[in-house]
Amino acid sequence: MTESEAPATILVVEDNPANLLLAEEILKLAGYRTIGASSAEQAQGSIEKQMPDLILLDIRMPGMDGLKFVRMLRSSPITARLPIIALTAQAMADEQAAGIAAGFDAYLVKPIQQALLLEAVGRALTHCA
Amino acid sequence: MTDSAQRHILLVEDSRTQAARAQLVLRDAGYRVTIARDGEAAWQCISAEWFDIIVSDINMPGIDGYELCRRSKAEQRLRAIPFVLLTAQEDLEALVRGFEAGADDFITKPWMPSALQGRIAAVLQDPDRTGRGAKGASVERMTRLLLGRTVELEHAYRELGMHEAQLLTANEALAGERSALEVANKQLGAASLAKSEFLANMSHELRTPLNAILGFSDLLLNRPDGTYDRDSQVKFLTYVHGAGEHLLALINDILDLAKVEAGQMVLRPGPVDLADLIGEIMATVAPLAGDKGIDLVNRATAGELTADPGKLKQIVYNLLSNAIKFTPGGGRVEVRADWSALEVAISFSDTGVGMSADELGHLFQEFWQSERPTDEASRGTGLGLALTKKLVELHGGRVTVTSELGVGSTFTVRLPLRKSALELLKHPSDDAVGDKPLVLVAEDDKATATLLARWIRSAGYRVNLVRSGAEVLESARSLRPRFVTLDVLMPNTDGWSALTALKQDPETAGIPVIVVTIVDAPDIAAAKGADAYILKPVTRESILGALARFEPPPNAGDYQLGTPPS
């Protein structure tokens, strides 16, 4: 991690266009570089082209859902230790437990609380650097 | 028995009262009696003195009756002394054990004095002092007892058999009840699971648009001026607005669904020209189709059915807009209506993306959404089809779907043409003019109206029904009813203003008005001139009681009033 030289790149995966734009906007304002993807499949292509420093991942999406995607990323040696944070509208306790079990480093519930999001992103980047 | 040889009895008994009583009885019979309080003392007596007979209790501390008997029979010198055991009635085990110990006879407790005296005399007079005869008698008695016991056991066994059969039957019944309980439990579990799933889904569906609303408004409110240019601001606000509209649609759908679930969705059936109705909805959705270049075709043949026009419009709108949503640009959506004697089949066919068998299985599930809308922006609430299906079922109809991936789907709504089912839901028809006095019932709830009409008719009145405040005024003026019953929560004119108007119009002011309402406000009713006031739920007694306070009912014999209302 070369924080002083270049900002961290965060891949935001979210199928709802409004919520994708919102998350990217918040992260950009905090100084991060963002890449948007509207599905897990699109995110996969993006990772192959450029490895992000962190992934912010929605769970309920058409096609491959976030839980399946995070499991897939954890099973690959290249992305096994990549910081991945869930940002989802699934707020039930059992849903959160399932998310953590699937391999998310943190689990954030919508609506986004900006301070919480930035804190979680910052912590994940430092810990996994 | 001779005087010179007064017979000497050893009575072994640990109970003082029993011993004293036996001593009295035996002395009366001319015996000499020595009492030993336990086996030990008895053994010492036997060793020291000669007795003609030993009569012993069984249960005693230390040496018990059996042991004492066994010891005395084990000694040559004492063998000849008859040994009689005091046993409990029917105590077969005591008989057997006493017999084994060598007892010569048994006397059952509690004994009658004559029985005690007789038995002892019999044993003493037995010519064979070794006790053969007595033993023979004992064996006979034991056999009798055993036989009796066998009969009893057989009887008990038969009873057990019967009990077993009863138990088996009861057991089967229990097993049946248990499986019924298990089924009910499973259903409850499934219902509870469905409820949790519904809540989880609802939470998700509410949070998604709220995320955009709160997030973008936060950005616009809390960033320094100049952070966003006007284009960005408009873009953010457009998203906020869209999310708000989505939330509203969601809430409306949820409320509609909840209404159906609670059985509160009331149909207002009427004659519907189907081709007209479809044409109207097509005109509404035409811009959606036009934007995507989809060809909308109305092939519905004319015909009339009885349905709730508003709900039928909702059904047609949901299915048409769905078809457009899942049909790619340049495609075609066609509506047909096929009439038979019993039903009309309204079909919506598209050349859309179609569905897999798995997707078809989830189609009418609440919050389930296809992953293949042709444009993300038109994503719905996931409740439209669930609601459509319920609305169709409320009309006594059903929805079916056929679909092929990549080819298209056809949704078919079948509605019954038999009017009877739906007409049951309509207001009960007004009574024809007759000589019975008329009651005007103003009530928009069909169930309540039906009940009120039935009860009031039973008291010998005619009934006319109206559903709105405006109709009350009109009907009251033209029909001059004997009474008006008035629900104060009705569409159009509210009931309170209708009440005021009735009381202000000199032509209707004299007609007694009975306010029938869920609004607990008798003071308002009185202030506005109501003549009586009944809080819902209304009962036969309360409404007829209210009428009876103004005049005796036309056929008082036909009904019995309970306690008259005070």
XYZ file of C-alpha atoms in Angstrom:
695
model
C 0.000 0.000 0.000
C 1.411 3.308 -0.989
C -1.051 5.664 0.609
C 1.155 8.723 0.397
C 1.700 8.379 -3.331
C -1.618 7.247 -4.802
C -5.176 6.976 -3.436
C -6.570 3.466 -2.837
C -8.811 2.109 -5.554
C -12.205 0.815 -4.446
C -14.381 -1.369 -6.650
C -18.062 -0.682 -5.914
C -20.447 -3.443 -7.002
C -24.119 -2.404 -6.916
C -27.003 -3.099 -9.308
C -29.110 -0.081 -8.388
C -27.751 2.873 -10.447
C -28.692 5.510 -7.875
C -27.070 3.638 -5.031
C -23.967 2.885 -7.132
C -23.518 6.567 -7.904
C -24.088 7.510 -4.261
C -21.470 5.115 -2.886
C -18.906 6.181 -5.471
C -19.621 9.828 -4.754
C -19.072 9.414 -1.006
C -15.814 7.510 -1.532
C -14.511 9.982 -4.108
C -15.180 12.899 -1.784
C -13.081 11.098 0.827
C -10.222 10.918 -1.649
C -10.535 7.380 -2.956
C -10.485 6.317 -6.570
C -13.550 4.260 -7.504
C -14.521 1.788 -10.181
C -18.208 0.972 -10.551
C -19.695 -2.377 -11.547
C -23.414 -3.153 -11.784
C -23.073 -6.922 -11.298
C -20.716 -9.537 -9.877
C -19.962 -10.701 -13.406
C -18.917 -7.199 -14.449
C -16.841 -6.864 -11.270
C -15.007 -10.081 -12.118
C -13.953 -8.628 -15.468
C -12.839 -5.455 -13.738
C -10.690 -7.382 -11.217
C -8.989 -9.276 -14.015
C -8.019 -5.977 -15.622
C -7.041 -4.189 -12.455
C -6.804 -5.473 -8.873
C -8.600 -3.006 -6.558
C -7.426 -2.299 -2.996
C -10.895 -2.981 -1.607
C -14.311 -4.131 -2.803
C -17.593 -2.634 -1.605
C -20.157 -5.270 -2.521
C -23.960 -5.322 -2.605
C -25.554 -8.696 -1.828
C -28.942 -8.937 -3.538
C -28.161 -8.556 -7.249
C -29.381 -10.174 -10.441
C -27.047 -12.892 -11.677
C -24.430 -13.976 -9.155
C -25.332 -12.563 -5.737
C -22.843 -10.958 -3.372
C -22.593 -13.965 -1.045
C -21.669 -16.306 -3.871
C -19.220 -13.769 -5.265
C -17.418 -13.215 -1.957
C -17.080 -16.978 -1.474
C -15.612 -17.250 -4.959
C -13.135 -14.438 -4.285
C -12.095 -16.006 -0.963
C -11.387 -19.340 -2.635
C -8.936 -17.774 -5.072
C -5.384 -17.185 -3.695
C -5.180 -13.831 -5.490
C -8.229 -12.340 -3.778
C -8.335 -14.462 -0.592
C -7.008 -11.597 1.543
C -8.480 -8.684 -0.379
C -10.595 -6.414 1.890
C -14.266 -6.907 0.984
C -17.057 -4.987 2.702
C -20.752 -5.754 2.290
C -23.026 -2.766 1.684
C -26.540 -4.152 1.596
C -30.189 -3.499 2.402
C -30.379 -6.954 4.000
C -30.564 -5.916 7.623
C -31.722 -9.070 9.429
C -29.337 -10.547 11.995
C -29.285 -13.942 10.279
C -28.513 -12.293 6.960
C -25.593 -10.471 8.563
C -24.317 -13.705 10.139
C -24.514 -15.392 6.730
C -22.541 -12.506 5.233
C -19.738 -12.699 7.784
C -19.655 -16.498 7.392
C -19.350 -16.127 3.622
C -16.145 -14.091 4.069
C -16.941 -10.370 4.269
C -14.500 -8.343 6.397
C -17.295 -6.000 7.430
C -21.041 -5.833 6.943
C -22.712 -2.452 6.491
C -26.462 -1.952 6.190
C -28.230 0.586 3.979
C -29.133 3.399 4.241
C -25.425 4.316 4.186
C -24.064 6.122 7.207
C -21.183 7.994 5.621
C -18.979 8.127 8.732
C -19.411 4.401 9.364
C -18.658 3.547 5.750
C -15.470 5.622 5.656
C -14.335 4.284 9.015
C -14.858 0.682 7.891
C -13.085 1.300 4.594
C -10.152 3.012 6.336
C -9.812 0.220 8.878
C -9.990 -2.537 6.265
C -7.326 -0.846 4.155
C -4.912 -0.454 7.084
C -5.468 -3.935 8.472
C -5.067 -5.762 5.227
C -2.251 -3.624 3.861
C -63.353 -80.644 76.627
C -63.165 -81.763 80.289
C -62.753 -79.670 83.394
C -59.796 -81.687 84.617
C -58.035 -81.025 81.399
C -58.615 -77.359 80.747
C -57.034 -76.751 77.382
C -54.117 -74.353 77.386
C -53.732 -71.935 74.458
C -50.627 -69.912 73.630
C -51.752 -66.747 71.928
C -48.934 -64.930 70.152
C -50.025 -61.398 69.252
C -48.058 -58.136 69.351
C -51.130 -55.941 69.422
C -52.290 -55.486 73.023
C -55.893 -54.802 72.071
C -56.094 -57.767 69.737
C -54.490 -59.986 72.377
C -56.846 -58.787 75.121
C -59.888 -59.286 72.922
C -58.831 -62.823 71.926
C -58.062 -63.668 75.536
C -61.560 -62.639 76.624
C -63.234 -64.602 73.854
C -61.188 -67.746 74.512
C -61.565 -67.577 78.304
C -65.288 -67.318 77.760
C -65.061 -70.588 75.869
C -63.309 -72.190 78.864
C -59.715 -72.131 77.691
C -56.691 -71.153 79.659
C -54.828 -68.492 77.717
C -51.217 -67.436 77.856
C -50.236 -64.410 75.827
C -46.832 -63.845 74.264
C -46.147 -60.420 72.794
C -43.655 -61.549 70.179
C -42.014 -64.624 68.659
C -39.105 -64.574 71.100
C -41.358 -64.605 74.153
C -43.562 -67.269 72.566
C -40.572 -69.528 71.918
C -39.541 -69.247 75.563
C -43.094 -70.139 76.653
C -43.201 -73.177 74.356
C -39.838 -74.355 75.618
C -40.937 -74.025 79.231
C -44.548 -75.188 79.208
C -46.937 -77.518 77.403
C -49.661 -76.018 75.250
C -52.549 -77.719 73.599
C -52.569 -75.275 70.726
C -50.588 -72.289 69.486
C -52.433 -69.428 67.814
C -50.057 -66.882 66.312
C -50.156 -63.655 64.419
C -47.777 -63.477 61.437
C -46.254 -60.044 61.394
C -44.272 -59.433 64.526
C -40.924 -57.901 65.285
C -38.048 -60.391 65.567
C -39.241 -63.986 65.098
C -42.383 -63.764 62.990
C -45.303 -66.208 62.864
C -43.860 -68.355 60.047
C -40.500 -68.669 61.797
C -42.149 -69.577 65.113
C -44.244 -72.207 63.326
C -41.208 -73.592 61.491
C -39.236 -73.877 64.772
C -41.991 -75.593 66.693
C -42.604 -78.067 63.861
C -38.854 -78.754 63.676
C -38.832 -80.176 67.200
C -40.118 -83.652 67.772
C -41.577 -82.721 71.173
C -43.550 -79.774 69.779
C -44.599 -81.127 66.382
C -47.845 -82.471 67.705
C -49.054 -79.109 69.015
C -51.493 -77.728 66.437
C -50.232 -74.429 65.084
C -52.804 -71.962 63.812
C -51.806 -68.801 61.971
C -53.858 -65.632 61.946
C -53.894 -64.408 58.337
C -55.521 -61.582 56.557
C -58.592 -62.351 54.494
C -57.719 -63.787 51.093
C -54.000 -63.506 51.698
C -52.946 -66.332 49.425
C -49.270 -65.681 49.918
C -49.657 -65.982 53.704
C -51.549 -69.254 53.241
C -48.824 -70.685 51.027
C -45.996 -69.498 53.241
C -47.801 -70.672 56.406
C -48.479 -74.045 54.820
C -44.797 -74.341 53.902
C -43.837 -73.492 57.502
C -46.073 -76.347 58.672
C -49.120 -74.510 59.988
C -52.085 -76.771 60.722
C -54.782 -74.255 60.084
C -55.516 -70.609 59.470
C -57.893 -68.142 60.985
C -58.597 -65.050 58.963
C -58.513 -61.650 60.560
C -60.590 -59.818 61.501
C -62.289 -62.702 63.271
C -65.744 -62.969 64.844
C -65.656 -64.481 68.386
C -67.719 -67.486 67.271
C -65.364 -68.103 64.309
C -62.303 -68.019 66.552
C -63.858 -70.336 69.121
C -65.224 -72.701 66.451
C -62.011 -72.971 64.528
C -59.919 -73.694 67.609
C -62.422 -76.278 68.838
C -62.358 -77.939 65.396
C -58.582 -78.137 65.367
C -58.438 -79.463 68.943
C -61.084 -82.111 68.262
C -59.303 -83.332 65.172
C -58.498 -86.988 65.957
C -55.233 -86.801 64.145
C -53.170 -84.351 66.157
C -50.416 -84.313 63.616
C -52.737 -82.040 61.804
C -53.493 -84.119 58.722
C -57.158 -83.277 58.821
C -56.547 -79.669 59.501
C -53.997 -79.595 56.773
C -56.472 -81.292 54.464
C -58.976 -78.583 55.310
C -56.311 -75.953 54.704
C -55.424 -77.413 51.336
C -59.080 -77.492 50.421
C -59.407 -73.875 51.501
C -56.285 -72.948 49.588
C -57.572 -74.685 46.486
C -60.860 -72.881 46.824
C -58.987 -69.640 47.219
C -56.759 -70.432 44.255
C -59.750 -71.340 42.123
C -61.451 -68.146 43.169
C -58.270 -66.262 42.406
C -58.032 -67.956 39.008
C -61.575 -66.952 38.156
C -60.782 -63.453 39.323
C -57.591 -63.402 37.296
C -59.422 -64.640 34.205
C -61.984 -61.954 34.749
C -59.258 -59.356 35.215
C -57.487 -60.698 32.149
C -60.628 -60.314 30.064
C -61.062 -56.829 31.426
C -57.472 -56.068 30.601
C -58.129 -57.322 27.090
C -61.043 -54.952 26.845
C -58.974 -52.145 28.298
C -56.230 -52.963 25.878
C -58.664 -52.683 22.972
C -59.900 -49.391 24.386
C -56.326 -48.244 24.841
C -55.515 -49.226 21.278
C -58.479 -47.228 20.020
C -57.546 -44.293 22.231
C -53.982 -44.632 21.079
C -55.043 -44.531 17.456
C -57.164 -41.474 18.160
C -54.188 -39.883 19.922
C -51.924 -40.731 17.013
C -54.468 -39.116 14.705
C -54.648 -36.039 16.890
C -50.904 -35.947 17.119
C -50.424 -36.027 13.377
C -53.108 -33.351 13.022
C -51.198 -31.276 15.578
C -47.977 -31.907 13.733
C -49.568 -30.755 10.491
C -50.967 -27.664 12.209
C -47.593 -27.026 13.793
C -45.868 -27.363 10.459
C -48.364 -24.952 8.925
C -47.797 -22.507 11.775
C -44.063 -22.876 11.287
C -44.417 -22.243 7.571
C -46.677 -19.251 8.212
C -44.213 -17.860 10.713
C -41.339 -18.422 8.296
C -43.318 -16.732 5.517
C -43.958 -13.806 7.857
C -40.252 -13.468 8.739
C -39.345 -13.699 5.073
C -41.929 -11.077 4.237
C -40.516 -8.770 6.924
C -36.922 -9.321 5.777
C -37.953 -8.605 2.194
C -39.923 -5.546 3.166
C -37.000 -4.211 5.173
C -34.753 -4.716 2.149
C -37.201 -3.118 -0.263
C -37.691 -0.069 1.982
C -33.987 0.420 2.710
C -32.976 0.398 -0.952
C -34.848 3.571 -1.986
C -34.223 5.165 1.430
C -30.503 4.757 0.798
C -30.744 6.980 -2.281
C -33.109 9.486 -0.628
C -31.068 9.962 2.556
C -27.659 9.609 0.903
C -28.123 12.112 -1.913
C -29.989 14.650 0.213
C -27.168 14.377 2.751
C -24.587 15.082 0.039
C -26.544 18.092 -1.200
C -27.183 19.465 2.288
C -23.849 18.888 3.977
C -21.234 19.579 1.330
C -19.898 23.088 0.941
C -21.534 25.195 -1.756
C -20.003 24.656 -5.144
C -19.163 20.992 -4.531
C -21.732 20.016 -7.152
C -22.702 21.830 -10.322
C -26.305 22.224 -11.321
C -26.277 19.123 -13.550
C -25.074 16.945 -10.660
C -27.648 18.492 -8.340
C -30.436 17.749 -10.821
C -29.148 14.222 -11.270
C -29.061 13.580 -7.509
C -32.524 15.072 -7.005
C -33.905 12.995 -9.874
C -32.689 9.884 -8.084
C -34.176 11.087 -4.791
C -37.486 11.748 -6.498
C -37.490 8.382 -8.276
C -36.710 6.580 -5.026
C -39.548 8.457 -3.326
C -41.987 7.423 -6.043
C -40.785 3.857 -5.784
C -41.376 3.935 -2.019
C -44.891 5.259 -2.544
C -45.693 2.503 -5.048
C -44.291 -0.038 -2.600
C -46.378 1.260 0.285
C -49.532 1.303 -1.859
C -48.949 -2.270 -2.985
C -48.222 -3.439 0.557
C -51.382 -1.793 1.861
C -53.439 -3.352 -0.926
C -51.962 -6.772 -0.217
C -52.532 -6.389 3.514
C -56.139 -5.396 2.819
C -56.705 -8.522 0.747
C -54.976 -10.668 3.378
C -57.140 -9.220 6.130
C -60.283 -9.796 4.061
C -60.933 -6.062 4.026
C -60.653 -5.565 0.278
C -64.276 -5.066 -0.702
C -65.322 -5.444 -4.314
C -67.814 -3.015 -5.758
C -69.022 -5.061 -8.683
C -70.829 -3.545 -11.597
C -71.303 -4.116 -15.302
C -68.024 -3.723 -17.176
C -67.523 -3.399 -20.939
C -64.279 -5.323 -21.180
C -63.056 -4.105 -24.588
C -63.595 -0.491 -23.452
C -61.703 -1.060 -20.217
C -58.761 -2.706 -21.990
C -58.682 0.117 -24.540
C -58.567 2.666 -21.726
C -55.603 0.988 -20.002
C -53.818 0.524 -23.316
C -54.030 4.262 -23.896
C -52.452 4.772 -20.463
C -49.492 2.471 -21.103
C -49.061 3.405 -24.781
C -46.248 5.914 -23.996
C -44.264 3.180 -22.182
C -44.596 0.902 -25.206
C -43.938 3.762 -27.606
C -40.647 4.640 -25.904
C -39.390 1.113 -26.510
C -40.920 0.728 -29.948
C -43.219 -2.044 -28.814
C -46.323 -2.803 -30.842
C -49.462 -2.829 -28.635
C -52.386 -4.793 -30.077
C -55.936 -4.946 -28.684
C -57.779 -8.017 -29.967
C -60.349 -8.109 -27.163
C -63.822 -8.810 -28.527
C -66.653 -6.841 -26.997
C -68.599 -8.261 -24.115
C -69.888 -7.389 -20.671
C -69.100 -8.981 -17.347
C -69.765 -8.209 -13.706
C -66.610 -7.105 -11.943
C -65.216 -4.311 -9.802
C -64.120 -1.896 -12.573
C -61.360 -0.283 -10.490
C -59.809 -3.611 -9.513
C -60.139 -5.006 -13.025
C -58.299 -1.929 -14.334
C -55.531 -2.586 -11.806
C -55.285 -6.210 -12.982
C -55.105 -5.259 -16.660
C -52.644 -2.428 -15.955
C -50.302 -4.665 -13.938
C -50.206 -7.390 -16.570
C -49.875 -4.976 -19.500
C -47.098 -2.919 -17.943
C -45.335 -6.121 -16.906
C -45.485 -7.412 -20.468
C -44.003 -4.148 -21.767
C -41.303 -4.205 -19.080
C -40.062 -7.659 -20.087
C -40.326 -7.204 -23.845
C -37.303 -5.891 -25.720
C -37.648 -2.956 -28.101
C -39.364 -3.779 -31.375
C -41.405 -6.542 -29.774
C -45.140 -7.021 -29.580
C -47.706 -7.211 -26.767
C -51.184 -8.460 -27.552
C -54.359 -8.623 -25.461
C -57.222 -10.963 -26.310
C -60.568 -11.770 -24.692
C -62.163 -15.126 -25.360
C -65.728 -15.503 -24.184
C -67.423 -18.775 -23.306
C -70.742 -19.418 -21.610
C -69.136 -19.609 -18.175
C -66.107 -17.360 -18.255
C -64.029 -14.858 -20.132
C -60.315 -15.561 -20.663
C -58.284 -12.370 -20.983
C -54.788 -13.154 -22.254
C -51.699 -10.950 -22.391
C -49.064 -12.310 -24.782
C -45.622 -10.802 -25.246
C -42.543 -11.522 -27.321
C -40.427 -10.890 -24.236
C -37.540 -12.553 -22.471
C -39.686 -15.392 -21.099
C -39.111 -17.426 -17.964
C -37.552 -20.720 -16.928
C -39.637 -23.344 -15.130
C -37.904 -22.363 -11.881
C -38.794 -18.718 -12.341
C -42.405 -19.631 -13.108
C -42.549 -21.323 -9.704
C -41.685 -18.062 -7.907
C -43.653 -15.768 -10.140
C -46.536 -14.895 -7.827
C -44.420 -14.880 -4.672
C -44.304 -11.565 -2.843
C -41.094 -9.554 -3.469
C -39.743 -12.062 -5.970
C -38.286 -10.209 -8.932
C -37.145 -11.470 -12.267
C -33.493 -10.896 -12.992
C -34.217 -10.092 -16.592
C -36.066 -6.830 -16.913
C -35.116 -5.236 -20.201
C -34.389 -1.952 -18.439
C -33.210 -1.456 -14.863
C -35.147 1.772 -14.423
C -38.497 0.018 -14.646
C -37.757 -2.268 -11.729
C -40.973 -2.793 -9.788
C -41.898 -3.486 -6.207
C -42.027 -7.250 -6.578
C -45.610 -7.151 -5.352
C -47.519 -6.454 -8.567
C -48.139 -10.042 -9.612
C -48.865 -11.252 -6.091
C -51.476 -8.519 -5.824
C -52.842 -9.179 -9.335
C -53.352 -12.833 -8.500
C -55.175 -11.966 -5.270
C -57.421 -9.452 -7.026
C -58.330 -12.036 -9.677
C -59.050 -14.621 -6.998
C -61.213 -12.125 -5.143
C -63.378 -12.077 -8.310
C -63.615 -15.862 -8.205
C -61.144 -16.167 -11.096
C -57.612 -17.434 -11.579
C -54.389 -16.514 -13.388
C -52.290 -18.941 -15.420
C -48.974 -18.451 -17.209
C -47.191 -20.167 -20.043
C -43.696 -19.060 -20.951
C -40.671 -19.981 -22.967
C -37.223 -18.493 -22.416
C -36.356 -16.069 -25.166
C -39.712 -16.519 -26.920
C -42.204 -14.819 -24.641
C -44.898 -15.282 -22.034
C -48.684 -15.407 -21.964
C -50.606 -14.527 -18.814
C -54.264 -15.548 -18.868
C -56.881 -14.217 -16.452
C -60.088 -16.240 -16.299
C -63.075 -14.526 -14.734
C -66.436 -16.216 -14.141
C -69.452 -14.817 -15.978
C -71.969 -16.301 -13.576
C -73.241 -13.242 -11.837
C -74.583 -14.983 -8.773
C -71.291 -15.179 -6.911
C -70.534 -11.524 -7.387
C -74.070 -10.383 -6.892
C -73.985 -11.843 -3.445
C -71.448 -9.172 -2.681
C -73.667 -6.393 -3.946
C -76.039 -4.431 -1.783
C -79.137 -6.427 -1.024
C -81.774 -5.058 -3.353
C -84.294 -2.557 -2.074
C -87.758 -3.708 -1.234
C -90.534 -2.927 -3.669
C -93.119 -0.402 -2.645
C -95.638 -1.922 -0.249
C -97.805 -0.977 2.663
C -95.199 -1.793 5.288
C -93.480 1.236 6.823
C -90.123 2.063 5.246
C -86.720 2.300 6.923
C -83.950 4.013 4.993
C -80.618 2.387 5.796
C -77.562 4.502 4.910
C -74.553 2.225 5.180
C -71.611 1.720 2.829
C -70.345 -1.523 4.365
C -72.141 -4.376 2.588
C -71.975 -6.862 5.420
C -73.418 -4.400 7.926
C -76.035 -3.233 5.413
C -77.144 -6.832 4.778
C -77.477 -7.565 8.475
C -79.293 -4.309 9.266
C -81.730 -4.883 6.399
C -82.426 -8.459 7.480
C -83.049 -7.523 11.110
C -85.183 -4.504 10.339
C -87.281 -6.506 7.839
C -87.845 -9.161 10.497
C -89.607 -6.516 12.594
C -92.071 -5.903 9.743
C -90.513 -2.960 7.898
C -89.543 -2.414 4.286
C -85.903 -1.431 3.766
C -84.204 0.801 1.223
C -80.429 0.994 1.165
C -78.243 3.919 0.229
C -74.471 4.181 0.350
C -73.640 7.853 0.590
C -74.631 10.964 2.453
C -75.933 12.611 -0.712
C -78.231 9.668 -1.423
C -79.639 9.822 2.110
C -80.892 13.370 1.642
C -82.368 12.634 -1.748
C -84.062 9.391 -0.697
C -85.312 10.800 2.586
C -86.999 13.670 0.735
C -88.567 11.503 -1.954
C -89.434 8.372 0.044
C -90.363 9.874 3.412
C -89.228 6.843 5.419
C -90.468 6.142 8.940
C -86.841 5.976 10.143
C -83.338 6.633 8.850
C -80.359 4.661 10.104
C -77.195 6.556 9.337
C -73.583 5.482 9.194
C -71.509 8.615 9.742
C -68.419 7.408 7.850
C -69.463 7.196 4.215
C -68.057 8.399 0.898
C -69.002 11.764 -0.644
C -71.029 13.683 1.905
C -69.975 12.535 5.302
C -72.656 11.230 7.608
C -72.462 14.137 10.043
C -73.278 16.708 7.362
C -76.043 14.448 6.092
C -77.446 14.402 9.623
C -77.293 18.192 9.865
C -78.973 18.571 6.470
C -81.735 16.090 7.357
C -82.491 17.977 10.549
C -82.417 21.400 8.890
C -84.777 20.502 6.063
C -88.343 20.989 7.330
C -89.496 18.118 5.086
C -87.209 15.591 6.756
C -86.568 17.091 10.185
C -89.331 14.992 11.764
C -87.949 11.632 10.653
C -86.166 9.901 13.536
C -82.511 9.372 12.658
C -80.614 6.532 14.324
C -76.869 6.999 14.040
C -75.110 3.641 13.651
C -71.365 4.091 13.787
C -67.940 3.003 14.924
C -67.261 6.603 15.984
C -67.741 6.791 19.731
C -69.221 10.287 19.852
C -72.793 10.213 21.166
C -72.549 13.868 22.239
C -71.794 15.035 18.681
C -74.664 12.882 17.412
C -77.046 14.412 19.943
C -75.832 17.947 19.212
C -76.480 17.460 15.533
C -79.989 16.193 16.212
C -79.660 12.406 16.107
C -82.665 10.754 17.747
C -80.788 7.601 18.768
C -77.227 6.390 18.708
C -75.829 2.868 18.340
C -72.147 2.029 18.517
C -70.950 -0.708 16.125
C -70.790 -3.650 16.079
C -74.539 -3.421 15.839
C -76.702 -6.300 17.044
C -80.274 -7.265 16.199
C -81.315 -6.313 19.724
C -79.666 -2.896 19.621
C -81.153 -1.825 16.279
C -84.654 -3.218 16.894
C -84.549 -1.859 20.427
C -83.774 1.591 19.058
C -86.689 1.430 16.601
C -89.038 0.089 19.275
C -88.420 3.154 21.422
C -90.248 5.249 18.803
C -93.079 2.887 17.922
C -94.098 -0.714 18.477
C -92.715 -2.784 15.615
C -95.276 -3.690 12.888
C -94.971 -7.411 13.682
C -93.867 -7.506 17.256
C -94.690 -11.201 17.490
C -91.987 -12.107 15.021
C -89.103 -11.323 17.243
C -88.156 -11.232 20.860
C -86.245 -8.355 22.232
C -83.682 -8.997 24.869
C -83.210 -6.533 27.691
C -84.544 -3.239 26.348
C -81.759 -0.706 26.035
C -81.860 1.905 28.756
